[in-house]
mmCIF file of C-alpha atoms and ligand atoms in Angstrom:
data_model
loop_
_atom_site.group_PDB
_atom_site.id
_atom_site.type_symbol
_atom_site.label_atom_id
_atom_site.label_comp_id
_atom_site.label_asym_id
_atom_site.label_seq_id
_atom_site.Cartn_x
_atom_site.Cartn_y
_atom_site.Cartn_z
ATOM 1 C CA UNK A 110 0.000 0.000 0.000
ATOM 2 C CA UNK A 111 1.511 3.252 -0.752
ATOM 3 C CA UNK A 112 1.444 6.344 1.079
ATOM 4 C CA UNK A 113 -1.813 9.313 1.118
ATOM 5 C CA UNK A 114 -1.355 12.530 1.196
ATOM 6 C CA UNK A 115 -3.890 13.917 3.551
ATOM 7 C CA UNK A 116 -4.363 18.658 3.891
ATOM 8 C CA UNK A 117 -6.081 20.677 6.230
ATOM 9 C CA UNK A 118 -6.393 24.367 5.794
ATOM 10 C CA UNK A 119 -6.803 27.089 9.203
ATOM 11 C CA UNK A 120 -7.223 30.562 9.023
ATOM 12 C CA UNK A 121 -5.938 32.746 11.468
ATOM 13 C CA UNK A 122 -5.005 36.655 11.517
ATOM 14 C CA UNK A 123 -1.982 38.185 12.701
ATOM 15 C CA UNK A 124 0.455 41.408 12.530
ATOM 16 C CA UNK A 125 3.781 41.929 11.900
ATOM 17 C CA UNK A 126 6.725 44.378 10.931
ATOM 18 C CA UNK A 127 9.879 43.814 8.691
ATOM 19 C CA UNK A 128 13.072 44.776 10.673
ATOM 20 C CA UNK A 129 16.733 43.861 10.554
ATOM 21 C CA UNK A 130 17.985 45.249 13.548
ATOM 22 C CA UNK A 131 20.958 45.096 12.694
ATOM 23 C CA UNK A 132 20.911 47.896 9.616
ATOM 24 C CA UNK A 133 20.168 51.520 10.385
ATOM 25 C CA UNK A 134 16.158 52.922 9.524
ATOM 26 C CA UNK A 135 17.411 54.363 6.123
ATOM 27 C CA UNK A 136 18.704 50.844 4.762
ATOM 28 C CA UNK A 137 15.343 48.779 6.586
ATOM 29 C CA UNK A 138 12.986 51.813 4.577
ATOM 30 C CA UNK A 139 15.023 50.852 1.500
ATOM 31 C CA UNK A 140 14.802 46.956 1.382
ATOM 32 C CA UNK A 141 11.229 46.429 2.992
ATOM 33 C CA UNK A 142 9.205 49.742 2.195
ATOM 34 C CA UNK A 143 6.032 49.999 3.350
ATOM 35 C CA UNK A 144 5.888 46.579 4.948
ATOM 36 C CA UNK A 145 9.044 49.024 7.836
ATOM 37 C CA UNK A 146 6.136 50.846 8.869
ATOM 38 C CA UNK A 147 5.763 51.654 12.915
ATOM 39 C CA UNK A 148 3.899 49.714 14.253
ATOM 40 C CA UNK A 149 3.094 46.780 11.819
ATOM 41 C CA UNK A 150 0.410 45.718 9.534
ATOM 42 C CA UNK A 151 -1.643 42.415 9.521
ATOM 43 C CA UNK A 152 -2.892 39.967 7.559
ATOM 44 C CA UNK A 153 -5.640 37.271 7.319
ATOM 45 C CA UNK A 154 -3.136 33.883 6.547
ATOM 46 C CA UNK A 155 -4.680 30.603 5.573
ATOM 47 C CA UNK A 156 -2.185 27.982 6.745
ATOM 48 C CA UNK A 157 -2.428 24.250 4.682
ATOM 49 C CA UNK A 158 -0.857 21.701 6.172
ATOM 50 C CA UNK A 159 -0.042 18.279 4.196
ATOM 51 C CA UNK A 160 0.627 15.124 5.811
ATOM 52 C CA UNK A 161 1.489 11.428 4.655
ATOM 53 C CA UNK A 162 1.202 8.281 5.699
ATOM 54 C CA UNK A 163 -0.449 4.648 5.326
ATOM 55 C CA UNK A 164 -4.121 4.333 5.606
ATOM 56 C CA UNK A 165 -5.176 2.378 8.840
ATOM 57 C CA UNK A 166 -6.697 -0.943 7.879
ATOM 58 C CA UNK A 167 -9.162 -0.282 11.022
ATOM 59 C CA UNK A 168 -9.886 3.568 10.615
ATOM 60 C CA UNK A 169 -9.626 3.928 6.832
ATOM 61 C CA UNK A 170 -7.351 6.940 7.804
ATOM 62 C CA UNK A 171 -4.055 8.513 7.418
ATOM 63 C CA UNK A 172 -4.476 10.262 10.845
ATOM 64 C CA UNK A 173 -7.590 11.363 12.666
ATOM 65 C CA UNK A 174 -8.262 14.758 10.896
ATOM 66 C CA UNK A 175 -10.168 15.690 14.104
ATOM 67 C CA UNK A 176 -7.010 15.891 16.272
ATOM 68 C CA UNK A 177 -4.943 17.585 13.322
ATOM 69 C CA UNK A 178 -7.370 20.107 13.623
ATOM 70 C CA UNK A 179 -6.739 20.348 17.274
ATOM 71 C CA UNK A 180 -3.175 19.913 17.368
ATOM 72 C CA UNK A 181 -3.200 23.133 14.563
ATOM 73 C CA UNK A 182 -5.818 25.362 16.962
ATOM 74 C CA UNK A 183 -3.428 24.353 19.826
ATOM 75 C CA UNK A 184 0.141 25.964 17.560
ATOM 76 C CA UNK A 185 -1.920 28.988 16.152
ATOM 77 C CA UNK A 186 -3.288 29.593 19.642
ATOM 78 C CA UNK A 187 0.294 31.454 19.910
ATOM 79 C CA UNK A 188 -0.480 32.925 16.473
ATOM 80 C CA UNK A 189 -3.463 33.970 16.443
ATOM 81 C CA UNK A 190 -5.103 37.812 16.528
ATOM 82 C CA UNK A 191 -0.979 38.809 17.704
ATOM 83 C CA UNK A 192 1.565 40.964 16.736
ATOM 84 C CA UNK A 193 4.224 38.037 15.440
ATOM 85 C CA UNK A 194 7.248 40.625 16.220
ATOM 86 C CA UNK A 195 6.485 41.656 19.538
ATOM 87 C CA UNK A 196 4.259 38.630 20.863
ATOM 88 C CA UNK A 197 6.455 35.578 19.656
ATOM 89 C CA UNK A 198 9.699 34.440 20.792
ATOM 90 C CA UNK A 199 10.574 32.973 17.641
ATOM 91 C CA UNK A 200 10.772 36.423 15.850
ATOM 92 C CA UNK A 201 12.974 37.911 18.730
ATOM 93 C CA UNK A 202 15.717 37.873 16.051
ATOM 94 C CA UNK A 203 14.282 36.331 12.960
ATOM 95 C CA UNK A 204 12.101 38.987 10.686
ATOM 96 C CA UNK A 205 8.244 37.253 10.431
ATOM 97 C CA UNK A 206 8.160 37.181 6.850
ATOM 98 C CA UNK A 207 5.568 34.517 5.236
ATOM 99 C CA UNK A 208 8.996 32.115 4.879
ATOM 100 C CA UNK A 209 10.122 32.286 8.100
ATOM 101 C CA UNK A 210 6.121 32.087 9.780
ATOM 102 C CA UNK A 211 6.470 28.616 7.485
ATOM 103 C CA UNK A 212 9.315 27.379 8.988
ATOM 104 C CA UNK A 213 8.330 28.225 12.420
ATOM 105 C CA UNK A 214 5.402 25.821 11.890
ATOM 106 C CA UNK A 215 7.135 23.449 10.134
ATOM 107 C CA UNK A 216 9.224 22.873 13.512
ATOM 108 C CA UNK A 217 6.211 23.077 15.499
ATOM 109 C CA UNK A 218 4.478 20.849 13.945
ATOM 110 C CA UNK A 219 6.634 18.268 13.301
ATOM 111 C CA UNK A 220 7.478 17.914 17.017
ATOM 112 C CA UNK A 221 3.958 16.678 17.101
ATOM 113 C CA UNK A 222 4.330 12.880 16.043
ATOM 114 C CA UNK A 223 0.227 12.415 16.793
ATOM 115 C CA UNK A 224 -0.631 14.252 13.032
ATOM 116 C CA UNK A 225 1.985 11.989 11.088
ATOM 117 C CA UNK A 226 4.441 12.596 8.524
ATOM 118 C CA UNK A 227 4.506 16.240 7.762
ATOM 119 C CA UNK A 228 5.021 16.225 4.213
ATOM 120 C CA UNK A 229 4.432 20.049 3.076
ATOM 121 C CA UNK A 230 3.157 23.508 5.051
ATOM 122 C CA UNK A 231 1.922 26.100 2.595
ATOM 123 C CA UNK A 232 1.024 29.498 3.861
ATOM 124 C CA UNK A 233 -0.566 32.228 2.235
ATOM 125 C CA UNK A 234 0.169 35.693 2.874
ATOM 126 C CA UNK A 235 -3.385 36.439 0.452
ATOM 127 C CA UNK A 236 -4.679 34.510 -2.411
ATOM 128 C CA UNK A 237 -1.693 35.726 -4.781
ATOM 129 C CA UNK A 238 0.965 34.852 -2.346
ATOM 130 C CA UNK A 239 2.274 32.207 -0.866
ATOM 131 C CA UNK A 240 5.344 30.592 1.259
ATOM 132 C CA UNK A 241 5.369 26.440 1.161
ATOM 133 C CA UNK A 242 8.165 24.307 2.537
ATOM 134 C CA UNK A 243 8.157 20.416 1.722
ATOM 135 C CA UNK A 244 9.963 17.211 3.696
ATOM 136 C CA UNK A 245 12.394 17.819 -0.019
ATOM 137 C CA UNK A 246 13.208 21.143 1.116
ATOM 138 C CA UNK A 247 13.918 20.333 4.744
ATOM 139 C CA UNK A 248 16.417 17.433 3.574
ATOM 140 C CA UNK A 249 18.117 19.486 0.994
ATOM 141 C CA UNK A 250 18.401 22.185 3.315
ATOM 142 C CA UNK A 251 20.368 20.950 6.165
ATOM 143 C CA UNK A 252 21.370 23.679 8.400
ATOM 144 C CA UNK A 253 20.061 26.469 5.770
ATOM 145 C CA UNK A 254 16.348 26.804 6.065
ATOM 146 C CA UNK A 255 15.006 26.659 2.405
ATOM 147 C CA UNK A 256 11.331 27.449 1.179
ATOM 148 C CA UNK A 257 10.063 28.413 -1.812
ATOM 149 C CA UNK A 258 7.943 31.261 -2.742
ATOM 150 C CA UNK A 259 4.557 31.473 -5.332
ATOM 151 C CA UNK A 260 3.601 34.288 -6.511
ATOM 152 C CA UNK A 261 0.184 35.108 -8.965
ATOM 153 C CA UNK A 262 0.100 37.569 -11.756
ATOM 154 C CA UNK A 263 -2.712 38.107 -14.594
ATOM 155 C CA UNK A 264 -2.898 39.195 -17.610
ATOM 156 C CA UNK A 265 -5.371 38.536 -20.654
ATOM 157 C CA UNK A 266 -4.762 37.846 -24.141
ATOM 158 C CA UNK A 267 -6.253 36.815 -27.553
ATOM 159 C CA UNK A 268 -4.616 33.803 -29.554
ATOM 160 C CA UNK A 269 -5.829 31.649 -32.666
ATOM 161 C CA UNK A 270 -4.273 27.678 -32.160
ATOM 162 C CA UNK A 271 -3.480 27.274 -35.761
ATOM 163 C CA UNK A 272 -0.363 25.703 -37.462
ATOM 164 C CA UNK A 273 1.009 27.181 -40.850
ATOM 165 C CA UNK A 274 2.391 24.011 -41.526
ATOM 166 C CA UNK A 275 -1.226 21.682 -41.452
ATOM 167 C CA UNK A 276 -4.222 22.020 -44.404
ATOM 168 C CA UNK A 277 -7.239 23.859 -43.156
ATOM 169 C CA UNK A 278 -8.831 20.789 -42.673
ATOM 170 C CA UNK A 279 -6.196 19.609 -40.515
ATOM 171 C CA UNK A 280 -6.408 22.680 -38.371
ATOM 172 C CA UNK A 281 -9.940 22.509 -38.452
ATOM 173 C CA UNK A 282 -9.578 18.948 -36.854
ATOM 174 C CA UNK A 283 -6.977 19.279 -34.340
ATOM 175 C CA UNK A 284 -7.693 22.159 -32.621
ATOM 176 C CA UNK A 285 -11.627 23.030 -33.032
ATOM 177 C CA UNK A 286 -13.298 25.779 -32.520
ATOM 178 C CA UNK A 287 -9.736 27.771 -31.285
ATOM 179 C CA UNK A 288 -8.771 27.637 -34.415
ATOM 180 C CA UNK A 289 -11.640 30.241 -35.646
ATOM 181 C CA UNK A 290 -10.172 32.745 -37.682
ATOM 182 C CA UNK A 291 -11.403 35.724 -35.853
ATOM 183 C CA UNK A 292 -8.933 34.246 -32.480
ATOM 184 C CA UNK A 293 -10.567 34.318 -28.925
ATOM 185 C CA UNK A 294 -9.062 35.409 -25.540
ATOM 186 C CA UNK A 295 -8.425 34.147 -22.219
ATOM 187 C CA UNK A 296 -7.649 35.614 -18.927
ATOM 188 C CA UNK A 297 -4.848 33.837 -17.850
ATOM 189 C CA UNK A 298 -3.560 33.054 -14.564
ATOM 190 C CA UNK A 299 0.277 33.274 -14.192
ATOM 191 C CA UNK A 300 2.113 31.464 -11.441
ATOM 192 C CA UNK A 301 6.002 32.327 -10.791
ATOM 193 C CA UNK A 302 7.596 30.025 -8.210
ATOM 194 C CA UNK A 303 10.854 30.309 -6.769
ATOM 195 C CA UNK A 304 12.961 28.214 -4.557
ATOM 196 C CA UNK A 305 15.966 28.508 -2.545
ATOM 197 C CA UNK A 306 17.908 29.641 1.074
ATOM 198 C CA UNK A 307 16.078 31.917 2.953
ATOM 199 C CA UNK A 308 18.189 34.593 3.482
ATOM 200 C CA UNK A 309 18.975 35.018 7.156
ATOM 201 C CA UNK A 310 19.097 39.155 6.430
ATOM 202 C CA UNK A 311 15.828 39.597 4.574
ATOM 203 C CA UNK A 312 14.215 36.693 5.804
ATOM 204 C CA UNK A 313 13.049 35.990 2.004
ATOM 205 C CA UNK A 314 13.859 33.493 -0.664
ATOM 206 C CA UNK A 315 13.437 36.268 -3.479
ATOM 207 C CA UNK A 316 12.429 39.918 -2.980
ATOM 208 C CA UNK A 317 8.421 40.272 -4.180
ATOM 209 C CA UNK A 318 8.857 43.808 -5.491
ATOM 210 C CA UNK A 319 11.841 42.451 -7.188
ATOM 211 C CA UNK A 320 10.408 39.586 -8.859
ATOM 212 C CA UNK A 321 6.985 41.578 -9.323
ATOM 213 C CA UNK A 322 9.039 43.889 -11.483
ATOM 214 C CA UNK A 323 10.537 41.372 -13.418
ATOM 215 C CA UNK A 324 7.807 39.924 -13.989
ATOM 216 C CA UNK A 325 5.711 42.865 -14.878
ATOM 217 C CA UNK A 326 8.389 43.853 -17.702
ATOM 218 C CA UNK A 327 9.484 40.664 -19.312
ATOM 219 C CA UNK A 328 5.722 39.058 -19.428
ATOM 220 C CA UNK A 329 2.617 40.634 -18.381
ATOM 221 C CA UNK A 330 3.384 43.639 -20.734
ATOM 222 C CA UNK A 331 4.559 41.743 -23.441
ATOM 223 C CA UNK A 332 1.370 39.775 -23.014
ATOM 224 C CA UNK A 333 -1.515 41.756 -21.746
ATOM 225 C CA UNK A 334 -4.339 43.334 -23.439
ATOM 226 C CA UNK A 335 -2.144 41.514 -27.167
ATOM 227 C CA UNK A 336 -2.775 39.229 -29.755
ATOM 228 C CA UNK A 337 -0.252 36.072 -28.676
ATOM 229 C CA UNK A 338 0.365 35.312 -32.857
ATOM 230 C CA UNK A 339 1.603 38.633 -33.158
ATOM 231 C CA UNK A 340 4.454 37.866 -30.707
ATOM 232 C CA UNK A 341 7.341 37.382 -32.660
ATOM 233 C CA UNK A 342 7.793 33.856 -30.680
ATOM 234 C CA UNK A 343 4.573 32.783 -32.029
ATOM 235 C CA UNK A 344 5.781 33.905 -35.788
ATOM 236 C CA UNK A 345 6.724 30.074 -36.544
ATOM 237 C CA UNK A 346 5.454 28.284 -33.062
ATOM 238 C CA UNK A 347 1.529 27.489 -32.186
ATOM 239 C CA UNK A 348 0.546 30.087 -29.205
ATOM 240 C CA UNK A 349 -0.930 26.784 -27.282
ATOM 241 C CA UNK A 350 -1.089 26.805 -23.289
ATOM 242 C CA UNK A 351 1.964 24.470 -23.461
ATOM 243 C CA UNK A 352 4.002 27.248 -25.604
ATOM 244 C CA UNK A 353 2.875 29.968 -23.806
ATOM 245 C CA UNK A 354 4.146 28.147 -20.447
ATOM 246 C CA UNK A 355 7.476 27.661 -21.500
ATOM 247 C CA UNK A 356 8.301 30.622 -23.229
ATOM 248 C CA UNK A 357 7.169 32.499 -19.599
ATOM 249 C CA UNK A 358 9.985 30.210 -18.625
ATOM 250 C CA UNK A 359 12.312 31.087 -20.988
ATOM 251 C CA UNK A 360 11.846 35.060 -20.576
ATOM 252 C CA UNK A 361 12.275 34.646 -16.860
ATOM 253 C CA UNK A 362 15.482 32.279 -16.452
ATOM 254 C CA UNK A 363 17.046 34.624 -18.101
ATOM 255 C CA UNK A 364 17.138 36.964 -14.802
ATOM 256 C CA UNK A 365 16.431 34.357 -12.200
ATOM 257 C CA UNK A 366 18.545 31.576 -12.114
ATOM 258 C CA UNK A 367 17.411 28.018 -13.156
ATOM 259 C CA UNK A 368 18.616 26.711 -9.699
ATOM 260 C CA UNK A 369 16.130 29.669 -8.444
ATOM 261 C CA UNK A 370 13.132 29.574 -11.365
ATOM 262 C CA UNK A 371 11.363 26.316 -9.755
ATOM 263 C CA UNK A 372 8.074 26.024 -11.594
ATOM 264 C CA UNK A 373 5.655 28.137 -13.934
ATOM 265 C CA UNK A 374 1.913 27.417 -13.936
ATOM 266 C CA UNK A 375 -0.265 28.645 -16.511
ATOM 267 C CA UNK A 376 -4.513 28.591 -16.165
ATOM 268 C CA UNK A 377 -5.906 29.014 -19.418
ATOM 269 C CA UNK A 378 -9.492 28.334 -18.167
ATOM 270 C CA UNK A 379 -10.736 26.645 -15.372
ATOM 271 C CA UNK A 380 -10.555 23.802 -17.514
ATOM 272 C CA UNK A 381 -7.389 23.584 -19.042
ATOM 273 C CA UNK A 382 -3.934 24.247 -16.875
ATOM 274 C CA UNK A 383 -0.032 24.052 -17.834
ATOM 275 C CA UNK A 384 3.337 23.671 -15.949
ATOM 276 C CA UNK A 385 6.869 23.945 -16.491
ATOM 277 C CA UNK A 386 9.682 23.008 -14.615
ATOM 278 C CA UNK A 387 12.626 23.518 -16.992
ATOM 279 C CA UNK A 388 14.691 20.981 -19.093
ATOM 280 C CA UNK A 389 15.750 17.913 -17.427
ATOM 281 C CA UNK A 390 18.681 18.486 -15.268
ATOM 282 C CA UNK A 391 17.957 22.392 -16.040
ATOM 283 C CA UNK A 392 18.773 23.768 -11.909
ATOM 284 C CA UNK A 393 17.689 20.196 -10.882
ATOM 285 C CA UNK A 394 18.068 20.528 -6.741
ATOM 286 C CA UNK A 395 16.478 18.044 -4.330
ATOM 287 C CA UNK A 396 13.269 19.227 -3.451
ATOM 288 C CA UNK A 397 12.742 20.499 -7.130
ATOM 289 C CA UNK A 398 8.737 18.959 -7.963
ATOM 290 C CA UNK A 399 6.047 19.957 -10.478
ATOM 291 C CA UNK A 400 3.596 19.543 -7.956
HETATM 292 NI NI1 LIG B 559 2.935 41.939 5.583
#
């Protein structure tokens, strides 16, 4: 029998304040911004927590979700409705950013043999953010805490799924009604993930205004509000989901790091999703996944 992944989500709300008390209040204004700001600002996290394990013969379950769900009230008790810096010991000298919250409740919770195997804790910061560190990342990482970071970004686009090199007929048959002539559009649902160290100065395994501008400039503008067969990438290449996935990819590598770039996920409708993880061996770490 193999192993079943079993997730709970919690919700619980909480404040916090990005400080490196070791830099002076120019150089803190300068790398966290807004999120410097006396006294703090809060947030309404949703915390998922996966476990593994076996299914009980007897109980037909991995573990009893009704004492997960009070072994997680029981750690976000400490969490919950508090100011993260000034509250919790664990931030005495580590900044509360959504990566380091994670690992803080990775450790918690895996001192708590009764809910299993913890096999991955995801939090969200809000629904276009989120911090997730797996059982991969915790062996890979050894002594340096790694997590990896997903961000969301929109943008809509027309495109017509048509080869130059098939018949009309063949067109016609392969790809249906998106090949009409007069194209269609989607609004599609970007995902940028990134993986690596946390750094122990920022807290962060990437910085989100950073990668937001990155990502702004190399894809959403190319992208939004255009015709994809216009694009010269789409001159000789069919602007399919599949495409479209890996030439994000390919635009972004080239300023993050394949060992960094971990995945790309593409929702063309609620139907119909993509992903890309790079060529084989492309920044292949342990912990790497297309999950
Ligand atoms: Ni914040």
């Amino acid at each position: 029998m193999g192993r079943v992944l079993l997730t709970k989500r919690i919700e619980f709300s909480a404040s916090h304040r990005y400080q490196n008390d070791a830099w002076d209040a120019e150089r803190n204004r300068l790398v966290f911004g807004a999120c410097n700001n006396e006294p703090g600002h809060g947030h309404n996290y949703l915390l998922e927590v996966t476990v593994a394990g076996e299914v009980d013969a007897q109980t037909g379950m991995v573990v009893n979700l009704y004492d997960l769900k009070q072994v997680l009230k029981q750690v976000l008790e400490e969490f919950d409705h508090k100011h993260l810096n000034l509250d919790i010991p664990y931030f005495k000298g580590t900044i509360p950013t959504t990566e380091n919250i994670a690992g803080v409740l990775w450790k918690m919770l895996a001192a708590r043999p009764e809910i299993g195997t913890l096999e991955k804790v995801r939090l969200f910061e809000d629904e276009d953010l989120f911090a997730e560190i797996t059982a991969a990342d915790v062996r890979a990482g050894g002594e340096n805490a790694r997590a990896s970071v997903t961000r969301q970004y929109y943008f809509s686009a027309a495109h017509r799924v048509h080869s130059g090199q098939l018949s009309p007929a063949e067109n016609r048959r392969l790809y249906g009604k998106c090949d009409s002539p007069g194209a269609h559009g989607h609004n599609y649902e970007l995902s940028v993930r990134v993986r690596g160290e946390i750094s122990p100065d920022t807290g962060m395994v990437v910085d989100i205004p950073t990668l937001d501008r990155l990502v702004q400039e190399l894809v959403v503008q190319r992208f939004d509000h255009r015709d994809l067969n216009r694009d010269p990438d789409f001159s000789a290449r069919v602007p399919t989901g599949e495409n479209l996935t890996r030439l994000v990819w390919k635009l972004l590598v080239r300023s993050i790091p394949a060992a960094r770039l971990d995945r790309i996920g593409l929702v063309e409708t609620r139907g119909s999703s993509y992903a890309y993880t790079g060529e084989t061996g492309e920044g292949a770490l342990p912990g790497r996944g297309a999950a």
